[in-house]
Amino acid sequence: MSNLIYLSNVEEVSMADEWFKIANEEHFWMKWRFSVIQKMKKHLPAPSEPVLEIGCGNGIVINQMEKHMGYKIDGCDLNKYALDLAKKTNGDLMVYNIYDKDPKMTKKYSMVILLDVIEHIEDDVDFLKAACAHLKPGGKVLVNVPAHNTLFSKYDEVARIRMALL
């Protein structure tokens, strides 16, 4: 994506770039996960409220929520490769490290989305605190993490091997 906003430096992340080559709105995991989000609609802020997806990768969730639910979502990631694969969105796409707590970003959002992100973070509590710094008072956090080892896939194996090499 040529119009990325750089609020932080690009960094190495524990996400295998191979995933972004196969991940699209038709992928079974993306379809299932979005169906769950749609079922939670009454618990989510209004589409007119500002939303940030942290670890947005190639922007699939942003595109789904914009197209089917009317949201305008900002997305951030440290993986420029993934962000470059993102389609045009209504919100901003940023290279941004939430630990930087940029004053233009903190206390700005009514909801922060963290889907399949926390399991890649060593200190998940500290990460959640940094994520919540971006919420307005009373804001919500939408989190998804793998629930069972039976859902462990080839993708997870690649990511685990990559983490071991870092």
mmCIF file of N, CA and C in Angstrom, residues 8 15 31-32 52 57-59 75 81 84 86-87 96 99-100 114-115 118 133-134 140 147-148 151 154 158 161 164:
data_model
loop_
_atom_site.group_PDB
_atom_site.id
_atom_site.type_symbol
_atom_site.label_atom_id
_atom_site.label_comp_id
_atom_site.label_asym_id
_atom_site.label_seq_id
_atom_site.Cartn_x
_atom_site.Cartn_y
_atom_site.Cartn_z
ATOM 1 N N SER A 8 5.955 4.714 13.362
ATOM 2 C CA SER A 8 7.027 3.942 13.996
ATOM 3 C C SER A 8 7.879 3.336 12.893
ATOM 4 N N MET A 15 5.214 -13.195 12.626
ATOM 5 C CA MET A 15 4.125 -13.637 11.756
ATOM 6 C C MET A 15 4.731 -14.057 10.428
ATOM 7 N N LYS A 31 -13.568 -16.280 7.191
ATOM 8 C CA LYS A 31 -15.029 -16.308 7.098
ATOM 9 C C LYS A 31 -15.650 -16.653 8.454
ATOM 10 N N TRP A 32 -15.103 -17.668 9.114
ATOM 11 C CA TRP A 32 -15.654 -18.083 10.396
ATOM 12 C C TRP A 32 -15.493 -16.974 11.431
ATOM 13 N N LEU A 52 -9.689 0.888 15.935
ATOM 14 C CA LEU A 52 -8.320 0.571 15.554
ATOM 15 C C LEU A 52 -8.121 -0.935 15.594
ATOM 16 N N GLY A 57 -2.331 -6.795 9.767
ATOM 17 C CA GLY A 57 -1.799 -7.569 8.650
ATOM 18 C C GLY A 57 -2.174 -6.978 7.316
ATOM 19 N N ASN A 58 -2.764 -7.801 6.455
ATOM 20 C CA ASN A 58 -3.125 -7.340 5.118
ATOM 21 C C ASN A 58 -4.535 -6.750 5.036
ATOM 22 N N GLY A 59 -5.138 -6.453 6.177
ATOM 23 C CA GLY A 59 -6.368 -5.677 6.221
ATOM 24 C C GLY A 59 -7.662 -6.405 5.944
ATOM 25 N N GLY A 75 -5.960 0.803 10.808
ATOM 26 C CA GLY A 75 -5.219 -0.429 11.068
ATOM 27 C C GLY A 75 -3.749 -0.139 11.246
ATOM 28 N N TYR A 81 5.447 -5.700 4.792
ATOM 29 C CA TYR A 81 5.075 -6.632 3.721
ATOM 30 C C TYR A 81 3.571 -6.876 3.734
ATOM 31 N N ASP A 84 1.579 -3.746 2.779
ATOM 32 C CA ASP A 84 1.658 -3.485 1.339
ATOM 33 C C ASP A 84 0.665 -4.323 0.540
ATOM 34 N N ALA A 86 -2.392 -4.936 1.594
ATOM 35 C CA ALA A 86 -3.751 -4.516 1.947
ATOM 36 C C ALA A 86 -4.411 -3.762 0.805
ATOM 37 N N LYS A 87 -5.713 -4.001 0.670
ATOM 38 C CA LYS A 87 -6.515 -3.236 -0.286
ATOM 39 C C LYS A 87 -6.782 -1.855 0.307
ATOM 40 N N TYR A 96 2.925 1.187 12.938
ATOM 41 C CA TYR A 96 2.834 1.799 14.270
ATOM 42 C C TYR A 96 3.037 0.754 15.347
ATOM 43 N N TYR A 99 3.458 0.362 21.640
ATOM 44 C CA TYR A 99 4.256 0.724 22.813
ATOM 45 C C TYR A 99 4.770 2.163 22.720
ATOM 46 N N ASP A 100 4.803 2.728 21.526
ATOM 47 C CA ASP A 100 5.238 4.120 21.360
ATOM 48 C C ASP A 100 4.225 5.095 21.952
ATOM 49 N N LEU A 114 -8.053 -6.958 18.395
ATOM 50 C CA LEU A 114 -6.850 -7.792 18.473
ATOM 51 C C LEU A 114 -7.239 -9.217 18.093
ATOM 52 N N LEU A 115 -7.115 -9.550 16.826
ATOM 53 C CA LEU A 115 -7.515 -10.869 16.358
ATOM 54 C C LEU A 115 -6.294 -11.686 15.971
ATOM 55 N N ILE A 118 -2.429 -11.780 20.144
ATOM 56 C CA ILE A 118 -1.856 -11.912 21.478
ATOM 57 C C ILE A 118 -1.009 -13.171 21.640
ATOM 58 N N ALA A 133 -4.284 1.717 26.134
ATOM 59 C CA ALA A 133 -3.926 3.142 26.183
ATOM 60 C C ALA A 133 -4.490 3.887 24.974
ATOM 61 N N HIS A 134 -4.887 3.163 23.950
ATOM 62 C CA HIS A 134 -5.417 3.772 22.730
ATOM 63 C C HIS A 134 -6.945 3.931 22.762
ATOM 64 N N LYS A 140 -13.946 -0.417 24.201
ATOM 65 C CA LYS A 140 -14.008 -1.881 24.227
ATOM 66 C C LYS A 140 -12.824 -2.486 23.492
ATOM 67 N N ALA A 147 -8.313 -21.321 20.576
ATOM 68 C CA ALA A 147 -8.925 -21.905 21.761
ATOM 69 C C ALA A 147 -8.411 -23.301 22.096
ATOM 70 N N HIS A 148 -8.052 -24.073 21.099
ATOM 71 C CA HIS A 148 -7.689 -25.463 21.323
ATOM 72 C C HIS A 148 -6.478 -25.841 20.484
ATOM 73 N N LEU A 151 -6.837 -26.905 16.876
ATOM 74 C CA LEU A 151 -6.889 -25.914 15.802
ATOM 75 C C LEU A 151 -5.490 -25.540 15.301
ATOM 76 N N LYS A 154 -0.735 -25.898 9.976
ATOM 77 C CA LYS A 154 0.554 -25.757 9.297
ATOM 78 C C LYS A 154 1.086 -24.337 9.474
ATOM 79 N N VAL A 158 4.751 -23.181 11.072
ATOM 80 C CA VAL A 158 5.714 -22.279 10.416
ATOM 81 C C VAL A 158 6.057 -21.124 11.351
ATOM 82 N N ILE A 161 8.339 -22.357 14.229
ATOM 83 C CA ILE A 161 9.718 -22.571 13.775
ATOM 84 C C ILE A 161 10.419 -21.237 13.591
ATOM 85 N N ALA A 164 11.440 -19.784 16.875
ATOM 86 C CA ALA A 164 12.596 -20.491 17.440
ATOM 87 C C ALA A 164 13.893 -20.010 16.805
#
